[in-house]
């Protein structure tokens, strides 16, 4: 498993800011937003050794690492909401062992996603990324939310983001080869092909307010 914080601390997240809480998990790093009930951003690396044959564990579970004062989202908070428990760090990027995959089902790694977006468009980019990794590239991945919220679920405890973004940097032999960026609407009306939502990295920076490291440009 490579560096799980390749983009650095994009939002200057800290251990004491509940709206921008830095959390370092064994398989990814993130900035968590207690008021929103989901991450501001999540980042990780994917290499061939991370992709194996472990079956889907499907063990969505409440996080146990967040400090006191932060609401711990439960899997049942999404029940009857109309939204999927959408992975940020994809479980299939961590199938070397069931133990590694288990961490991706922590609710700290979930964002409410429209079913069509999660199961078709977002999934399409995830699958494309793994194909590049299987072809020999290292993928440095970061994703998050932007565009405000379009609603709340779980009695108002969890927001529903209007859009989600992702940056995938493909590297080989320590050199940047390609950067793919998207901003997608969190909607059932979304187009199936993720390429329809490709943007420049500068557009992601403008939408998020984050400044990406020079190596990704």
PDB file of C-alpha atoms in Angstrom:
ATOM      1  CA  UNK A   1       0.000   0.000   0.000  1.00  0.00           C
ATOM      2  CA  UNK A   2       1.412   3.373  -0.993  1.00  0.00           C
ATOM      3  CA  UNK A   3       1.142   6.820   0.552  1.00  0.00           C
ATOM      4  CA  UNK A   4      -2.449   7.437   1.655  1.00  0.00           C
ATOM      5  CA  UNK A   5      -1.985  11.188   1.895  1.00  0.00           C
ATOM      6  CA  UNK A   6      -0.400  11.985  -1.470  1.00  0.00           C
ATOM      7  CA  UNK A   7      -2.048  15.397  -1.885  1.00  0.00           C
ATOM      8  CA  UNK A   8      -1.193  16.627   1.590  1.00  0.00           C
ATOM      9  CA  UNK A   9      -3.571  18.387   3.944  1.00  0.00           C
ATOM     10  CA  UNK A  10      -5.700  20.218   1.377  1.00  0.00           C
ATOM     11  CA  UNK A  11      -7.884  22.057   3.878  1.00  0.00           C
ATOM     12  CA  UNK A  12      -5.440  22.476   6.786  1.00  0.00           C
ATOM     13  CA  UNK A  13      -7.538  19.964   8.724  1.00  0.00           C
ATOM     14  CA  UNK A  14      -6.674  19.551  12.395  1.00  0.00           C
ATOM     15  CA  UNK A  15      -7.414  17.342  15.382  1.00  0.00           C
ATOM     16  CA  UNK A  16      -9.506  20.051  17.061  1.00  0.00           C
ATOM     17  CA  UNK A  17     -11.693  21.451  14.248  1.00  0.00           C
ATOM     18  CA  UNK A  18     -14.927  19.435  14.118  1.00  0.00           C
ATOM     19  CA  UNK A  19     -15.852  20.895  10.733  1.00  0.00           C
ATOM     20  CA  UNK A  20     -12.435  20.039   9.316  1.00  0.00           C
ATOM     21  CA  UNK A  21     -11.292  17.085  11.421  1.00  0.00           C
ATOM     22  CA  UNK A  22      -8.127  15.357  10.222  1.00  0.00           C
ATOM     23  CA  UNK A  23      -8.521  11.581  10.430  1.00  0.00           C
ATOM     24  CA  UNK A  24      -5.785   9.151   9.380  1.00  0.00           C
ATOM     25  CA  UNK A  25      -7.128   5.667   8.761  1.00  0.00           C
ATOM     26  CA  UNK A  26      -5.029   2.612   7.855  1.00  0.00           C
ATOM     27  CA  UNK A  27      -6.215   2.716   4.221  1.00  0.00           C
ATOM     28  CA  UNK A  28      -6.951   6.406   3.559  1.00  0.00           C
ATOM     29  CA  UNK A  29      -6.853   9.915   5.024  1.00  0.00           C
ATOM     30  CA  UNK A  30      -9.662  12.432   5.247  1.00  0.00           C
ATOM     31  CA  UNK A  31     -11.064  15.693   6.525  1.00  0.00           C
ATOM     32  CA  UNK A  32     -14.340  15.034   8.330  1.00  0.00           C
ATOM     33  CA  UNK A  33     -17.166  17.538   8.715  1.00  0.00           C
ATOM     34  CA  UNK A  34     -19.344  16.902  11.759  1.00  0.00           C
ATOM     35  CA  UNK A  35     -22.032  19.400  10.716  1.00  0.00           C
ATOM     36  CA  UNK A  36     -22.348  17.722   7.320  1.00  0.00           C
ATOM     37  CA  UNK A  37     -22.056  14.118   8.517  1.00  0.00           C
ATOM     38  CA  UNK A  38     -19.608  13.198   5.767  1.00  0.00           C
ATOM     39  CA  UNK A  39     -16.009  13.959   4.700  1.00  0.00           C
ATOM     40  CA  UNK A  40     -14.899  17.185   3.072  1.00  0.00           C
ATOM     41  CA  UNK A  41     -12.330  15.112   1.197  1.00  0.00           C
ATOM     42  CA  UNK A  42     -10.782  11.636   1.237  1.00  0.00           C
ATOM     43  CA  UNK A  43      -7.469  10.619  -0.355  1.00  0.00           C
ATOM     44  CA  UNK A  44      -5.571   7.382  -0.939  1.00  0.00           C
ATOM     45  CA  UNK A  45      -3.187   5.591  -3.287  1.00  0.00           C
ATOM     46  CA  UNK A  46      -3.900   2.466  -5.325  1.00  0.00           C
ATOM     47  CA  UNK A  47      -1.267   0.082  -6.659  1.00  0.00           C
ATOM     48  CA  UNK A  48      -1.482  -3.461  -7.986  1.00  0.00           C
ATOM     49  CA  UNK A  49      -0.834  -4.999  -4.587  1.00  0.00           C
ATOM     50  CA  UNK A  50      -3.979  -3.308  -3.188  1.00  0.00           C
ATOM     51  CA  UNK A  51      -6.295  -5.107  -5.605  1.00  0.00           C
ATOM     52  CA  UNK A  52      -6.934  -8.743  -4.748  1.00  0.00           C
ATOM     53  CA  UNK A  53      -9.647 -11.354  -4.488  1.00  0.00           C
ATOM     54  CA  UNK A  54     -11.119 -10.622  -1.077  1.00  0.00           C
ATOM     55  CA  UNK A  55     -14.930 -10.916  -1.277  1.00  0.00           C
ATOM     56  CA  UNK A  56     -17.057  -7.887  -0.523  1.00  0.00           C
ATOM     57  CA  UNK A  57     -17.307  -7.730   3.266  1.00  0.00           C
ATOM     58  CA  UNK A  58     -20.309  -5.369   3.177  1.00  0.00           C
ATOM     59  CA  UNK A  59     -19.911  -4.618   6.883  1.00  0.00           C
ATOM     60  CA  UNK A  60     -21.023  -1.007   7.104  1.00  0.00           C
ATOM     61  CA  UNK A  61     -20.195   0.082  10.636  1.00  0.00           C
ATOM     62  CA  UNK A  62     -20.185   3.143  12.866  1.00  0.00           C
ATOM     63  CA  UNK A  63     -16.802   4.808  13.245  1.00  0.00           C
ATOM     64  CA  UNK A  64     -15.010   4.392  16.563  1.00  0.00           C
ATOM     65  CA  UNK A  65     -12.123   6.819  16.015  1.00  0.00           C
ATOM     66  CA  UNK A  66     -13.823  10.217  16.034  1.00  0.00           C
ATOM     67  CA  UNK A  67     -13.351  12.309  19.182  1.00  0.00           C
ATOM     68  CA  UNK A  68     -16.054  13.127  21.695  1.00  0.00           C
ATOM     69  CA  UNK A  69     -18.475  15.798  20.534  1.00  0.00           C
ATOM     70  CA  UNK A  70     -18.784  14.470  16.970  1.00  0.00           C
ATOM     71  CA  UNK A  71     -21.885  12.549  15.940  1.00  0.00           C
ATOM     72  CA  UNK A  72     -21.027   9.034  14.796  1.00  0.00           C
ATOM     73  CA  UNK A  73     -23.129   8.242  11.741  1.00  0.00           C
ATOM     74  CA  UNK A  74     -24.835   4.846  11.839  1.00  0.00           C
ATOM     75  CA  UNK A  75     -25.502   2.653   8.788  1.00  0.00           C
ATOM     76  CA  UNK A  76     -29.223   2.856   9.596  1.00  0.00           C
ATOM     77  CA  UNK A  77     -29.121   6.665   9.261  1.00  0.00           C
ATOM     78  CA  UNK A  78     -29.352   6.123   5.488  1.00  0.00           C
ATOM     79  CA  UNK A  79     -32.366   3.813   5.664  1.00  0.00           C
ATOM     80  CA  UNK A  80     -35.332   5.018   3.556  1.00  0.00           C
ATOM     81  CA  UNK A  81     -33.422   8.186   2.657  1.00  0.00           C
ATOM     82  CA  UNK A  82     -33.401   7.621  -1.090  1.00  0.00           C
ATOM     83  CA  UNK A  83     -29.582   7.838  -1.091  1.00  0.00           C
ATOM     84  CA  UNK A  84     -26.864   5.206  -1.179  1.00  0.00           C
ATOM     85  CA  UNK A  85     -24.121   4.927   1.409  1.00  0.00           C
ATOM     86  CA  UNK A  86     -21.607   6.036  -1.194  1.00  0.00           C
ATOM     87  CA  UNK A  87     -17.981   5.055  -0.684  1.00  0.00           C
ATOM     88  CA  UNK A  88     -15.309   7.693  -1.112  1.00  0.00           C
ATOM     89  CA  UNK A  89     -12.344   5.302  -0.929  1.00  0.00           C
ATOM     90  CA  UNK A  90     -13.783   2.446  -2.965  1.00  0.00           C
ATOM     91  CA  UNK A  91     -13.869  -0.943  -1.238  1.00  0.00           C
ATOM     92  CA  UNK A  92     -12.565  -2.598  -4.405  1.00  0.00           C
ATOM     93  CA  UNK A  93      -9.390  -0.530  -4.131  1.00  0.00           C
ATOM     94  CA  UNK A  94      -8.657  -2.430  -0.907  1.00  0.00           C
ATOM     95  CA  UNK A  95      -9.321  -6.069  -1.725  1.00  0.00           C
ATOM     96  CA  UNK A  96      -5.863  -7.425  -0.915  1.00  0.00           C
ATOM     97  CA  UNK A  97      -7.267  -8.635   2.420  1.00  0.00           C
ATOM     98  CA  UNK A  98     -10.687  -8.576   4.128  1.00  0.00           C
ATOM     99  CA  UNK A  99      -9.095  -6.552   6.939  1.00  0.00           C
ATOM    100  CA  UNK A 100      -8.104  -3.741   4.569  1.00  0.00           C
ATOM    101  CA  UNK A 101     -11.475  -3.776   2.844  1.00  0.00           C
ATOM    102  CA  UNK A 102     -13.199  -3.596   6.234  1.00  0.00           C
ATOM    103  CA  UNK A 103     -11.884  -0.057   6.804  1.00  0.00           C
ATOM    104  CA  UNK A 104     -13.629   1.211   3.659  1.00  0.00           C
ATOM    105  CA  UNK A 105     -17.026   0.278   5.128  1.00  0.00           C
ATOM    106  CA  UNK A 106     -16.552   2.627   8.073  1.00  0.00           C
ATOM    107  CA  UNK A 107     -19.347   5.222   7.899  1.00  0.00           C
ATOM    108  CA  UNK A 108     -16.700   7.950   8.127  1.00  0.00           C
ATOM    109  CA  UNK A 109     -15.919   7.026   4.490  1.00  0.00           C
ATOM    110  CA  UNK A 110     -19.521   7.482   3.254  1.00  0.00           C
ATOM    111  CA  UNK A 111     -21.345  10.338   1.535  1.00  0.00           C
ATOM    112  CA  UNK A 112     -25.030  10.282   0.497  1.00  0.00           C
ATOM    113  CA  UNK A 113     -25.050   9.597  -3.233  1.00  0.00           C
ATOM    114  CA  UNK A 114     -27.912   9.322  -5.676  1.00  0.00           C
ATOM    115  CA  UNK A 115     -28.246   5.682  -6.714  1.00  0.00           C
ATOM    116  CA  UNK A 116     -27.662   6.305 -10.431  1.00  0.00           C
ATOM    117  CA  UNK A 117     -24.603   8.418  -9.718  1.00  0.00           C
ATOM    118  CA  UNK A 118     -23.133   5.918  -7.261  1.00  0.00           C
ATOM    119  CA  UNK A 119     -23.860   2.725  -9.153  1.00  0.00           C
ATOM    120  CA  UNK A 120     -23.182   3.905 -12.704  1.00  0.00           C
ATOM    121  CA  UNK A 121     -21.241   7.129 -13.250  1.00  0.00           C
ATOM    122  CA  UNK A 122     -19.069   7.250 -10.117  1.00  0.00           C
ATOM    123  CA  UNK A 123     -18.554   3.488 -10.362  1.00  0.00           C
ATOM    124  CA  UNK A 124     -17.468   3.851 -13.980  1.00  0.00           C
ATOM    125  CA  UNK A 125     -14.587   6.121 -13.014  1.00  0.00           C
ATOM    126  CA  UNK A 126     -13.636   3.793 -10.165  1.00  0.00           C
ATOM    127  CA  UNK A 127     -13.478   0.851 -12.557  1.00  0.00           C
ATOM    128  CA  UNK A 128     -11.500   2.823 -15.131  1.00  0.00           C
ATOM    129  CA  UNK A 129      -8.978   3.792 -12.450  1.00  0.00           C
ATOM    130  CA  UNK A 130      -8.447   0.178 -11.385  1.00  0.00           C
ATOM    131  CA  UNK A 131      -7.881  -0.843 -14.991  1.00  0.00           C
ATOM    132  CA  UNK A 132      -5.062   1.714 -15.189  1.00  0.00           C
ATOM    133  CA  UNK A 133      -3.583   0.345 -11.969  1.00  0.00           C
ATOM    134  CA  UNK A 134      -3.773  -3.200 -13.284  1.00  0.00           C
ATOM    135  CA  UNK A 135      -1.962  -1.964 -16.405  1.00  0.00           C
ATOM    136  CA  UNK A 136       0.961  -0.843 -14.239  1.00  0.00           C
ATOM    137  CA  UNK A 137       0.180   2.686 -13.051  1.00  0.00           C
ATOM    138  CA  UNK A 138       0.087   4.012  -9.514  1.00  0.00           C
ATOM    139  CA  UNK A 139      -3.132   5.964  -8.930  1.00  0.00           C
ATOM    140  CA  UNK A 140      -3.135   8.853  -6.452  1.00  0.00           C
ATOM    141  CA  UNK A 141      -6.799   9.580  -5.744  1.00  0.00           C
ATOM    142  CA  UNK A 142      -8.666  12.304  -3.857  1.00  0.00           C
ATOM    143  CA  UNK A 143     -12.372  13.124  -3.883  1.00  0.00           C
ATOM    144  CA  UNK A 144     -14.874  15.219  -2.006  1.00  0.00           C
ATOM    145  CA  UNK A 145     -17.925  17.457  -2.137  1.00  0.00           C
ATOM    146  CA  UNK A 146     -18.733  20.908  -3.500  1.00  0.00           C
ATOM    147  CA  UNK A 147     -21.640  23.079  -4.544  1.00  0.00           C
ATOM    148  CA  UNK A 148     -23.438  23.240  -1.210  1.00  0.00           C
ATOM    149  CA  UNK A 149     -26.238  20.919  -0.115  1.00  0.00           C
ATOM    150  CA  UNK A 150     -29.534  19.927  -1.725  1.00  0.00           C
ATOM    151  CA  UNK A 151     -31.146  18.429   1.377  1.00  0.00           C
ATOM    152  CA  UNK A 152     -30.694  16.612   4.680  1.00  0.00           C
ATOM    153  CA  UNK A 153     -31.345  13.052   5.806  1.00  0.00           C
ATOM    154  CA  UNK A 154     -31.330  11.191   9.135  1.00  0.00           C
ATOM    155  CA  UNK A 155     -33.539  13.759  10.802  1.00  0.00           C
ATOM    156  CA  UNK A 156     -31.281  16.556   9.602  1.00  0.00           C
ATOM    157  CA  UNK A 157     -28.060  15.063  10.950  1.00  0.00           C
ATOM    158  CA  UNK A 158     -26.550  14.352   7.508  1.00  0.00           C
ATOM    159  CA  UNK A 159     -26.413  16.675   4.524  1.00  0.00           C
ATOM    160  CA  UNK A 160     -26.725  15.717   0.869  1.00  0.00           C
ATOM    161  CA  UNK A 161     -24.071  17.408  -1.281  1.00  0.00           C
ATOM    162  CA  UNK A 162     -25.070  18.942  -4.583  1.00  0.00           C
ATOM    163  CA  UNK A 163     -21.935  17.733  -6.364  1.00  0.00           C
ATOM    164  CA  UNK A 164     -18.935  15.487  -5.911  1.00  0.00           C
ATOM    165  CA  UNK A 165     -15.481  15.837  -7.401  1.00  0.00           C
ATOM    166  CA  UNK A 166     -12.540  13.516  -7.897  1.00  0.00           C
ATOM    167  CA  UNK A 167      -8.931  13.847  -9.022  1.00  0.00           C
ATOM    168  CA  UNK A 168      -6.994  10.798 -10.229  1.00  0.00           C
ATOM    169  CA  UNK A 169      -3.284  11.232 -10.914  1.00  0.00           C
ATOM    170  CA  UNK A 170      -1.659   8.316 -12.731  1.00  0.00           C
ATOM    171  CA  UNK A 171       2.064   7.879 -12.111  1.00  0.00           C
ATOM    172  CA  UNK A 172       4.671   5.487 -13.450  1.00  0.00           C
ATOM    173  CA  UNK A 173       8.255   5.093 -12.273  1.00  0.00           C
ATOM    174  CA  UNK A 174       7.832   8.120 -10.039  1.00  0.00           C
ATOM    175  CA  UNK A 175       6.640  10.404 -12.833  1.00  0.00           C
ATOM    176  CA  UNK A 176       3.206  11.954 -13.391  1.00  0.00           C
ATOM    177  CA  UNK A 177       1.682  10.598 -16.616  1.00  0.00           C
ATOM    178  CA  UNK A 178      -1.944  11.798 -16.603  1.00  0.00           C
ATOM    179  CA  UNK A 179      -4.399  13.671 -14.392  1.00  0.00           C
ATOM    180  CA  UNK A 180      -8.127  13.048 -14.714  1.00  0.00           C
ATOM    181  CA  UNK A 181     -10.589  15.339 -12.904  1.00  0.00           C
ATOM    182  CA  UNK A 182     -14.380  15.288 -12.687  1.00  0.00           C
ATOM    183  CA  UNK A 183     -17.168  17.245 -11.022  1.00  0.00           C
ATOM    184  CA  UNK A 184     -20.460  15.322 -11.025  1.00  0.00           C
ATOM    185  CA  UNK A 185     -23.984  16.318 -10.002  1.00  0.00           C
ATOM    186  CA  UNK A 186     -25.357  14.169  -7.193  1.00  0.00           C
ATOM    187  CA  UNK A 187     -28.508  13.400  -9.124  1.00  0.00           C
ATOM    188  CA  UNK A 188     -30.557  10.581 -10.608  1.00  0.00           C
ATOM    189  CA  UNK A 189     -30.529  12.611 -13.845  1.00  0.00           C
ATOM    190  CA  UNK A 190     -26.789  12.183 -14.273  1.00  0.00           C
ATOM    191  CA  UNK A 191     -25.312  10.948 -17.561  1.00  0.00           C
ATOM    192  CA  UNK A 192     -23.954   7.399 -17.372  1.00  0.00           C
ATOM    193  CA  UNK A 193     -20.521   8.099 -18.891  1.00  0.00           C
ATOM    194  CA  UNK A 194     -18.207   9.746 -16.336  1.00  0.00           C
ATOM    195  CA  UNK A 195     -16.217  11.381 -19.145  1.00  0.00           C
ATOM    196  CA  UNK A 196     -19.135  13.763 -19.660  1.00  0.00           C
ATOM    197  CA  UNK A 197     -18.093  15.446 -16.395  1.00  0.00           C
ATOM    198  CA  UNK A 198     -14.372  15.839 -16.976  1.00  0.00           C
ATOM    199  CA  UNK A 199     -12.914  19.224 -16.019  1.00  0.00           C
ATOM    200  CA  UNK A 200      -9.493  20.809 -15.578  1.00  0.00           C
ATOM    201  CA  UNK A 201      -7.760  20.676 -12.211  1.00  0.00           C
ATOM    202  CA  UNK A 202      -8.109  24.459 -12.029  1.00  0.00           C
ATOM    203  CA  UNK A 203     -11.887  24.063 -12.090  1.00  0.00           C
ATOM    204  CA  UNK A 204     -11.714  21.681  -9.135  1.00  0.00           C
ATOM    205  CA  UNK A 205      -9.549  24.190  -7.284  1.00  0.00           C
ATOM    206  CA  UNK A 206     -12.065  26.943  -8.025  1.00  0.00           C
ATOM    207  CA  UNK A 207     -15.035  24.829  -6.901  1.00  0.00           C
ATOM    208  CA  UNK A 208     -13.398  23.644  -3.669  1.00  0.00           C
ATOM    209  CA  UNK A 209     -11.052  26.443  -2.668  1.00  0.00           C
ATOM    210  CA  UNK A 210      -8.253  23.890  -2.309  1.00  0.00           C
ATOM    211  CA  UNK A 211      -4.823  24.337  -3.835  1.00  0.00           C
ATOM    212  CA  UNK A 212      -3.381  21.140  -5.200  1.00  0.00           C
ATOM    213  CA  UNK A 213       0.371  20.411  -4.988  1.00  0.00           C
ATOM    214  CA  UNK A 214       2.577  21.302  -7.911  1.00  0.00           C
ATOM    215  CA  UNK A 215       3.387  17.654  -8.657  1.00  0.00           C
ATOM    216  CA  UNK A 216      -0.256  17.091  -9.719  1.00  0.00           C
ATOM    217  CA  UNK A 217      -0.281  19.911 -12.263  1.00  0.00           C
TER     218      UNK A 217
END
